[in-house]
Tab-separated table of C-alpha atoms in Angstrom:
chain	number	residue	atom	x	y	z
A	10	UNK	CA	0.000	0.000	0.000
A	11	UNK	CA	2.774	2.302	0.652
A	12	UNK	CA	4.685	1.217	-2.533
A	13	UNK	CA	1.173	2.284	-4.521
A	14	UNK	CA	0.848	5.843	-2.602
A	15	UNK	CA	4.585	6.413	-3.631
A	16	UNK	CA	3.931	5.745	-6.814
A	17	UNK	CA	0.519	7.509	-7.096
A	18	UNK	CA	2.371	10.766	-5.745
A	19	UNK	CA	5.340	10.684	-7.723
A	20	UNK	CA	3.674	9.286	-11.037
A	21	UNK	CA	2.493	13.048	-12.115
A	22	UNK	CA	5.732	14.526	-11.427
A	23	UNK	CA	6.907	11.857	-14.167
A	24	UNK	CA	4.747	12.576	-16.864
A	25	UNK	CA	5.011	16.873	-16.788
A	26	UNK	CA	9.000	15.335	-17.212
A	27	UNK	CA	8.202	13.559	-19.749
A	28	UNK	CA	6.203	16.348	-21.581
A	29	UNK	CA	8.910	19.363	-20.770
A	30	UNK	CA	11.028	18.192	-23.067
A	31	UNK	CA	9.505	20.047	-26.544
A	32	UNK	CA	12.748	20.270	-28.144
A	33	UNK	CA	12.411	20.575	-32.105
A	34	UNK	CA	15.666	18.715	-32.948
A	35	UNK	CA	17.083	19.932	-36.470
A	36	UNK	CA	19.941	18.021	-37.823
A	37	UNK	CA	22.447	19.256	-40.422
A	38	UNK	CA	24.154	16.560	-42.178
A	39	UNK	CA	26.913	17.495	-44.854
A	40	UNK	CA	28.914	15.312	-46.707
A	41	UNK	CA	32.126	15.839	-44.489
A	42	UNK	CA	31.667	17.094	-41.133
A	43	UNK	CA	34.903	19.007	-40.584
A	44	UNK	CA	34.287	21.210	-43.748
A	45	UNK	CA	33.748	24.755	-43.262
A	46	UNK	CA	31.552	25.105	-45.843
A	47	UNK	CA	28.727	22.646	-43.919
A	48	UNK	CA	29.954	24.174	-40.478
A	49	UNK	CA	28.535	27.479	-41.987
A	50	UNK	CA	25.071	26.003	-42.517
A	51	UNK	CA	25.407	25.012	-39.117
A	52	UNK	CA	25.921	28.331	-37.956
A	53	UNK	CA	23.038	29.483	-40.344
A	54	UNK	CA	21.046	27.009	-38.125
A	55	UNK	CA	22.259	28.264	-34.778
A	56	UNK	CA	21.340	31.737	-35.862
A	57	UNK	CA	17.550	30.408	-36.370
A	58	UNK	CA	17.713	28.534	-33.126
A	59	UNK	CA	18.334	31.866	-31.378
A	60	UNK	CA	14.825	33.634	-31.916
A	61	UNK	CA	13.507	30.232	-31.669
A	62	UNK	CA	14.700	28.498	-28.404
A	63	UNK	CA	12.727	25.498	-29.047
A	64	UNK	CA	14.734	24.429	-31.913
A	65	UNK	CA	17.725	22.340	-31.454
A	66	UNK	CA	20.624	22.144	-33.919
A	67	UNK	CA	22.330	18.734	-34.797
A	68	UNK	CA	25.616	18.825	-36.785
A	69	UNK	CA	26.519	15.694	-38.138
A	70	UNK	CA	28.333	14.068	-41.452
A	71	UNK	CA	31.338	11.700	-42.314
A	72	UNK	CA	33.861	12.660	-40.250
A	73	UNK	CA	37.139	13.259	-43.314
A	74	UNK	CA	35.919	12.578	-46.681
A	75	UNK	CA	32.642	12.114	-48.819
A	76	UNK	CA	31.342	8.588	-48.073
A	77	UNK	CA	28.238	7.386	-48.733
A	78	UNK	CA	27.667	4.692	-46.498
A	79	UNK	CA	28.959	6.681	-43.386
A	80	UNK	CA	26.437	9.227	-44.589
A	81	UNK	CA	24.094	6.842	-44.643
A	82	UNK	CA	25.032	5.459	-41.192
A	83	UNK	CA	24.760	8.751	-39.584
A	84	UNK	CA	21.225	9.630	-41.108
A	85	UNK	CA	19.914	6.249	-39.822
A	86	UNK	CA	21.629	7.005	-35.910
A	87	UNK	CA	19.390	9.983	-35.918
A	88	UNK	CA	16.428	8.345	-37.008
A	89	UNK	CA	16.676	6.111	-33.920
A	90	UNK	CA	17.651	9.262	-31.392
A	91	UNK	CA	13.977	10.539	-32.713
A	92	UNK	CA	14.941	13.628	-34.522
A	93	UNK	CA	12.492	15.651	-35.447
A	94	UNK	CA	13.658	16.835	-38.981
A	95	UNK	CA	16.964	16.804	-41.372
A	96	UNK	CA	18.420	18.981	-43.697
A	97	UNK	CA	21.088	16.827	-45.901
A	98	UNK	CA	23.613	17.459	-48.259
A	99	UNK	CA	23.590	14.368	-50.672
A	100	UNK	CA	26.532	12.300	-51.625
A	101	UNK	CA	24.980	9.469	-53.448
A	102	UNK	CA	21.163	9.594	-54.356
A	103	UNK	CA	20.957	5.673	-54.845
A	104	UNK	CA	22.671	5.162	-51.480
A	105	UNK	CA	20.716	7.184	-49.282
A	106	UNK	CA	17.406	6.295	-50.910
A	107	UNK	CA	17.848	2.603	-50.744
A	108	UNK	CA	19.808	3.170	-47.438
A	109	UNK	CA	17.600	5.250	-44.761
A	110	UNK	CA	15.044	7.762	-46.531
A	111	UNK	CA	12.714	4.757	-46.826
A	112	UNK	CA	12.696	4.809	-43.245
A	113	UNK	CA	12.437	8.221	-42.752
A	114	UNK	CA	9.585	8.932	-44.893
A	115	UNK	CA	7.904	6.239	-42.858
A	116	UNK	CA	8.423	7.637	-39.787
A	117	UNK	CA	6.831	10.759	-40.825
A	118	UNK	CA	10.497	12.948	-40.288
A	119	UNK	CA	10.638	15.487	-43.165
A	120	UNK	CA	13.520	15.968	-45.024
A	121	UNK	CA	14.641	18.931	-46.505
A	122	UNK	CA	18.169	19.059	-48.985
A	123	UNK	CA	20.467	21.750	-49.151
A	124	UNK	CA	23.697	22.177	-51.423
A	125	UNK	CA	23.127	18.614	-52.904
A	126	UNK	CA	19.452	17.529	-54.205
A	127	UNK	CA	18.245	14.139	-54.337
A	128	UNK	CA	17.972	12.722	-58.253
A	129	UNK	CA	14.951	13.538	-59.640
A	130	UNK	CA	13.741	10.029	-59.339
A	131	UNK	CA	14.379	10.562	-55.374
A	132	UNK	CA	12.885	13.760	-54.611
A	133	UNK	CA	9.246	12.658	-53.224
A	134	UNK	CA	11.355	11.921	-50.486
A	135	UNK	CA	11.783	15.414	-49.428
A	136	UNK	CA	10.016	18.352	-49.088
A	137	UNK	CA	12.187	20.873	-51.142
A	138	UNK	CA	15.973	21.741	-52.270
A	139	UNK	CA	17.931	24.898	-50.611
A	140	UNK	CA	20.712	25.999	-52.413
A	141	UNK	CA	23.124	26.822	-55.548
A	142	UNK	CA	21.644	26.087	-58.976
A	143	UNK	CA	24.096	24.199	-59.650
A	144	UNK	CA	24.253	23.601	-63.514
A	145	UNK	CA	24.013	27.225	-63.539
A	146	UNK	CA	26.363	27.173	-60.641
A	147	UNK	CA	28.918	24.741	-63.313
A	148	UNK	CA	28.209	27.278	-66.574
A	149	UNK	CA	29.320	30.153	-64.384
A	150	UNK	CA	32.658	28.572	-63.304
A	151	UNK	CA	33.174	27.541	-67.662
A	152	UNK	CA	32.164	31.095	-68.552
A	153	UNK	CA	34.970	32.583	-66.659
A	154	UNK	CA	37.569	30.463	-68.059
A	155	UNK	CA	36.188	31.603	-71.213
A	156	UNK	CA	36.151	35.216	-70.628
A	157	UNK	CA	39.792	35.179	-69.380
A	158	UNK	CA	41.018	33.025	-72.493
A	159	UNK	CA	38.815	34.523	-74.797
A	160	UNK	CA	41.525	35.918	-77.130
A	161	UNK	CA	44.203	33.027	-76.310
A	162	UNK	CA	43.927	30.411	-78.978
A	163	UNK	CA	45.690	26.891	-78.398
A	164	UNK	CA	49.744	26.670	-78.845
A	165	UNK	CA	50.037	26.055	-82.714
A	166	UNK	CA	46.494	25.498	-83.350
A	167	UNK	CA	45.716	22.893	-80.162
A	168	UNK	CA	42.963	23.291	-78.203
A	169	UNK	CA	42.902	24.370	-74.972
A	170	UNK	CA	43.807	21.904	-72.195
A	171	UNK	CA	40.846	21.769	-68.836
A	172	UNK	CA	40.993	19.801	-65.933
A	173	UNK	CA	37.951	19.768	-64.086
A	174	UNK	CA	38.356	19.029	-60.383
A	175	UNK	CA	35.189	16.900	-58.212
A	176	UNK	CA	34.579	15.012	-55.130
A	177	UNK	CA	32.679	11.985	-55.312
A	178	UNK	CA	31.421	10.238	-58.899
A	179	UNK	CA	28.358	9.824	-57.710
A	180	UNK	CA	27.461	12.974	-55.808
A	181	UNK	CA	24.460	15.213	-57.525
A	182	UNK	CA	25.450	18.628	-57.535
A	183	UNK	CA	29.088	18.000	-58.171
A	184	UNK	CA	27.820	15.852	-61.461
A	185	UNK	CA	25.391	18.865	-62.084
A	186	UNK	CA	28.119	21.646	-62.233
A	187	UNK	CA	30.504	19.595	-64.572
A	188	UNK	CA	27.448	19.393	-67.030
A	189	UNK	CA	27.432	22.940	-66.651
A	190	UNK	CA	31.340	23.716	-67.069
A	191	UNK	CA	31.022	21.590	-70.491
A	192	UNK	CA	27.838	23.484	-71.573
A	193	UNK	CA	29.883	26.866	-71.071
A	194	UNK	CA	32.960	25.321	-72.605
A	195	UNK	CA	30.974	23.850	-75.989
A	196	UNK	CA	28.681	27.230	-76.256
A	197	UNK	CA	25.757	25.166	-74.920
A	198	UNK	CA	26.343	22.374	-77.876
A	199	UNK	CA	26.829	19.571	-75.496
A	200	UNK	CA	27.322	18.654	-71.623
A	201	UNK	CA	29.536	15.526	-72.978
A	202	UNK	CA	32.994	15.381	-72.286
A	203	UNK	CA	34.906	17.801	-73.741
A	204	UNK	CA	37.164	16.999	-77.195
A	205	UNK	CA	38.401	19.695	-79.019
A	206	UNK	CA	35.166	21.226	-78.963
A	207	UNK	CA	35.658	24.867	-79.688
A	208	UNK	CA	39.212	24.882	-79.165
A	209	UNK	CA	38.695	23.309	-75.677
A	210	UNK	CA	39.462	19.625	-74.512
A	211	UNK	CA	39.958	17.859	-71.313
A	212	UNK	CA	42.927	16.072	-70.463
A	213	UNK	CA	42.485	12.479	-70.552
A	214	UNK	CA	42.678	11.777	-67.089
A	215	UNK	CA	40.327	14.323	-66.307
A	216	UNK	CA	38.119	14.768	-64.290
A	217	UNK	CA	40.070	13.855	-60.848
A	218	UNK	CA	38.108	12.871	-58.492
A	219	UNK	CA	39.233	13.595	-54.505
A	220	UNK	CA	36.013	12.148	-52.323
A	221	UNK	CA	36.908	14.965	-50.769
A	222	UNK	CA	40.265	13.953	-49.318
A	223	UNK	CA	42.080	17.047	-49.210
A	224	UNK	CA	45.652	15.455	-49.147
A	225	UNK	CA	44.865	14.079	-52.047
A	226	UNK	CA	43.007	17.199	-53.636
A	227	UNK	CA	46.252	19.021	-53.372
A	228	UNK	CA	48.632	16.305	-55.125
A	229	UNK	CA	46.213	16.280	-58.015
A	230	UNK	CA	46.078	20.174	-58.456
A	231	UNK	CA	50.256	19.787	-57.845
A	232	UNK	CA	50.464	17.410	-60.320
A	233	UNK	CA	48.044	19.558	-63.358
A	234	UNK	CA	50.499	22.614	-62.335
A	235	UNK	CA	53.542	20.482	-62.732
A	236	UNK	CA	52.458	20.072	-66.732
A	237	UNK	CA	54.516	21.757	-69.488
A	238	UNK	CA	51.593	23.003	-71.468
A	239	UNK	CA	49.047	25.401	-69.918
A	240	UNK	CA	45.866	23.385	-67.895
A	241	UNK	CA	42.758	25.428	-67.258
A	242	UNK	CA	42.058	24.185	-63.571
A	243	UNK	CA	38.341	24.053	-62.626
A	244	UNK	CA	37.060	22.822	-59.592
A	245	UNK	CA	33.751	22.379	-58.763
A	246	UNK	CA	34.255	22.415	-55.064
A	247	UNK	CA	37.028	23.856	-52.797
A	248	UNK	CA	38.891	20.297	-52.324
A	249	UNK	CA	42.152	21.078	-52.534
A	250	UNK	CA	42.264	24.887	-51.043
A	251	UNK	CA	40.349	23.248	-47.934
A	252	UNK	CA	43.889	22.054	-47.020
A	253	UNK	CA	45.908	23.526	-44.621
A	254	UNK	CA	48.590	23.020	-46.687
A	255	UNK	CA	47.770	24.441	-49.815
A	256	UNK	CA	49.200	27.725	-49.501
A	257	UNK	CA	52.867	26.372	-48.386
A	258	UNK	CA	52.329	24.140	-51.177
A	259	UNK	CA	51.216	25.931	-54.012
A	260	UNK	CA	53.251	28.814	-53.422
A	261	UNK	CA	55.886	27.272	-55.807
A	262	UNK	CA	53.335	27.716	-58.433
A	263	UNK	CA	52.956	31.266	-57.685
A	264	UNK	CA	54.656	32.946	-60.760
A	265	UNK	CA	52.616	30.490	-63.244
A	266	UNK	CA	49.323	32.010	-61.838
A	267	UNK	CA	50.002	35.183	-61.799
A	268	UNK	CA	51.501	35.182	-65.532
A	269	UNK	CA	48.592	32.364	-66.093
A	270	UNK	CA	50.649	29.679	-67.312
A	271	UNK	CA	48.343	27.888	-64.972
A	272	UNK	CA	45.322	28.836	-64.144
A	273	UNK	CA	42.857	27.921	-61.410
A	274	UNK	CA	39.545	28.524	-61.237
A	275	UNK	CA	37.407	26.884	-57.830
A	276	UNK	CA	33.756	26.839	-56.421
A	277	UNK	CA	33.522	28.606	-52.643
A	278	UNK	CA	34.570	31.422	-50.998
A	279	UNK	CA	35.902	30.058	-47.433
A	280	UNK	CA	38.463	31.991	-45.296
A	281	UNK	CA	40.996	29.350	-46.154
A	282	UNK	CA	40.253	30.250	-49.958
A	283	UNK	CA	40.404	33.909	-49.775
A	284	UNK	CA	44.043	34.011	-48.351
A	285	UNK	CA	44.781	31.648	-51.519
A	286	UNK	CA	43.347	34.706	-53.645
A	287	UNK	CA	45.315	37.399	-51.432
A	288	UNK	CA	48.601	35.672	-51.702
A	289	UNK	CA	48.029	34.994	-55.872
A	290	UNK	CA	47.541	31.120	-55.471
A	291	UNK	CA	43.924	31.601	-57.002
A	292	UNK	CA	42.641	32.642	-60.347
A	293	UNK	CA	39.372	33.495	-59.623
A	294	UNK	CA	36.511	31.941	-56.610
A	295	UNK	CA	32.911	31.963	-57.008
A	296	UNK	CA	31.231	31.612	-53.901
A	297	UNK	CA	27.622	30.406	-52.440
A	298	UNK	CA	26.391	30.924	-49.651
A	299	UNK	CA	26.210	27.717	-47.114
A	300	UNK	CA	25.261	29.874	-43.847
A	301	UNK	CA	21.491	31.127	-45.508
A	302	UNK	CA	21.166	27.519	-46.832
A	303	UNK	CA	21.314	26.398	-43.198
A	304	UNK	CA	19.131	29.423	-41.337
A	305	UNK	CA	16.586	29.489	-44.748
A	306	UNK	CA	16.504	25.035	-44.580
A	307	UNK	CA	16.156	25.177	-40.553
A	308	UNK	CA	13.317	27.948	-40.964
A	309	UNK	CA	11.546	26.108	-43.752
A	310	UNK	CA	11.703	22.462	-41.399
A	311	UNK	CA	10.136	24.596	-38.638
A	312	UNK	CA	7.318	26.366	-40.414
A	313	UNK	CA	6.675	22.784	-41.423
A	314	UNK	CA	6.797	20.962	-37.972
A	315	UNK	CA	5.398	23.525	-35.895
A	316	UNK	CA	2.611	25.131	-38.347
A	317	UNK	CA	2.015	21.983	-40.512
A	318	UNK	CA	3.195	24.769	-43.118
A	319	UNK	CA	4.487	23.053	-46.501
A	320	UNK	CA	6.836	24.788	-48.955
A	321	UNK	CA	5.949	27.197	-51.372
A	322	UNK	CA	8.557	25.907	-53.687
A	323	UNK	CA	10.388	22.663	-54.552
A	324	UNK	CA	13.430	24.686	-55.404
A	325	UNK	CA	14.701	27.595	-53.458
A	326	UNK	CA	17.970	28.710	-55.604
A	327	UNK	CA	20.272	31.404	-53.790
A	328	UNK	CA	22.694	33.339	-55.520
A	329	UNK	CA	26.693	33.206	-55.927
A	330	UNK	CA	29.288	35.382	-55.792
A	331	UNK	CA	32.912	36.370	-57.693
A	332	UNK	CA	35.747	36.751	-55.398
A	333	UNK	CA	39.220	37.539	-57.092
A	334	UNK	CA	42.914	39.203	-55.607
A	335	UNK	CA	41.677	42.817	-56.233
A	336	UNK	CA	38.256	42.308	-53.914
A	337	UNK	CA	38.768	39.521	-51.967
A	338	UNK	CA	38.493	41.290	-48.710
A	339	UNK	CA	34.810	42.764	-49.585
A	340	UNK	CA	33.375	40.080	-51.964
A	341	UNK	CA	31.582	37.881	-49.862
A	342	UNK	CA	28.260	37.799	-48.582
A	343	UNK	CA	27.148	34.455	-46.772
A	344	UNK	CA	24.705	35.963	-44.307
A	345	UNK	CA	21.133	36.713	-45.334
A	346	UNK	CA	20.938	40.412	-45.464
A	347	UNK	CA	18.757	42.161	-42.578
């Protein structure tokens, strides 16, 4: 009898417990976690969290390189901790669709994408994209290589040597902006490999793909510079200036930039990047902007899970920016103005 009074007295207290907790718990999963560029849209998450204590941001992702299975793996541990919503950058469609977002749809946890969309054949799984267009994204990075080479024709009639840089073969956006570097390259004729199509061509071991690794970023950009003839390097991510070594050791290379001998033109604007551009180890960086793809992806998810409040759009593109040696210090904008 004393046992059941206990537990009469004490059983309320439990349950107001049990119903304090109201947490909305928002998880941010990139494709590596210790990038900068995903720790932004982190930030951009934080920054939401602030007016709206309820929310809780999760940061999450493969811990060193772009791996689809450890994506996967990390997707499916927070679908057992109960979170309440995700906001992924994909790797591999396929992976993450046969993987977890089965699982996810089923348990009712909407899923927004940001940076990376979902194949088309993927996307009832989530509720919209945040990001870069990024064929548009790809045809920006090509039409700057043309506009710089415009009046430089190939030595002795050859075309014009590129060397597109990616991550992952499998990874959506990445695949999306080489379609659109060959579409700028080929004046919109074709987003095939490029061969001597208009005067350009891409090496034949091109494209080099990294995962990610940035050790291995930096060889491969080493090794394009270390060619006699003149390689337009594009890459379609940051890769190999996300290294802390690539200004010790691309500095060697610094009189072929700046004469461009060799020329490099890369995707994002992080600090790391910009001090490539002030010390002339950078062509040219167009940036996005990772920190309003967080706050705008974490706002949408709430409006959704609080307000029942679907998206107006499937697609909610944000714009890029061109960051060179002359403006490097005032050329970025990843905050969403106001």
């Amino acid at each position: 009898m004393k046992f059941l009074t206990l537990l009469l007295f004490y059983f309320p207290f439990f349950i107001v417990q049990a119903n304090t907790d109201d947490r909305i718990k928002i998880a941010i999963i990139g494709k590596t976690k210790n990038d900068s560029f995903y720790q932004q849209s982190y930030q951009g998450c934080r920054a939401f969290s602030q007016k709206h204590p309820k929310v809780q941001c999760i940061y999450d992702g493969p811990q060193d390189y772009q791996d689809p299975r450890s994506q996967a793996l990390v997707i499916e541990d927070l679908i057992r901790q109960d979170i309440d919503g995700l906001l992924i950058s994909v790797t591999d469609s396929n992976h993450l669709a046969q993987a977890v977002l089965k699982r996810a749809y089923l348990a009712n946890i909407p899923i927004f994408t940001f940076d990376s969309d979902l194949l088309p054949q993927h996307q009832f799984y989530r509720l919209a994209y945040v990001g870069t267009n990024n064929q548009d994204f790809g045809i920006a990075l090509g039409n700057y290589a043309k506009e710089l080479l415009e009046s430089t024709s190939g030595e002795q009639g050859q075309p014009l040597q590129v060397c597109i840089h990616s991550g992952h073969q499998t990874t959506p956006n990445l695949n999306d902006r080489i379609r659109g570097v060959r579409l700028a390259l080929s004046q919109g004729k074709s987003s095939e490999r490029l061969e001597d199509n208009d005067n350009w061509a891409e090496l034949d071991r091109c494209p080099l793909y990294s995962l990610g690794k940035r050790e291995l970023a930096v060889r491969q950009l080493e090794f394009m510079l270390q060619q006699k003839q003149r390689v337009i390097n594009i890459a379609v991510a940051g890769f190999a200036q996300f290294s802390p070594d690539y200004l010790s050791r691309i500095s060697s290379y610094k009189e072929k930039i700046s004469t461009k001998e060799a020329i490099i033109i890369s995707a994002d604007t992080e600090q790391i990047q910009l001090k490539a551009l002030e010390n002339g180890l950078s062509t040219i960086n167009i940036g996005q902007r990772p920190y309003e793809m967080g706050r705008l992806g974490t706002e949408l998810l709430y409006q959704y899970l609080v307000y029942d409040k679907k998206p107006a759009k499937k697609l909610y593109y944000l714009d890029f920016h061109y960051c060179t040696a002359e403006n490097y210090a005032s050329c970025t904008e990843n905050k969403p103005a106001g």
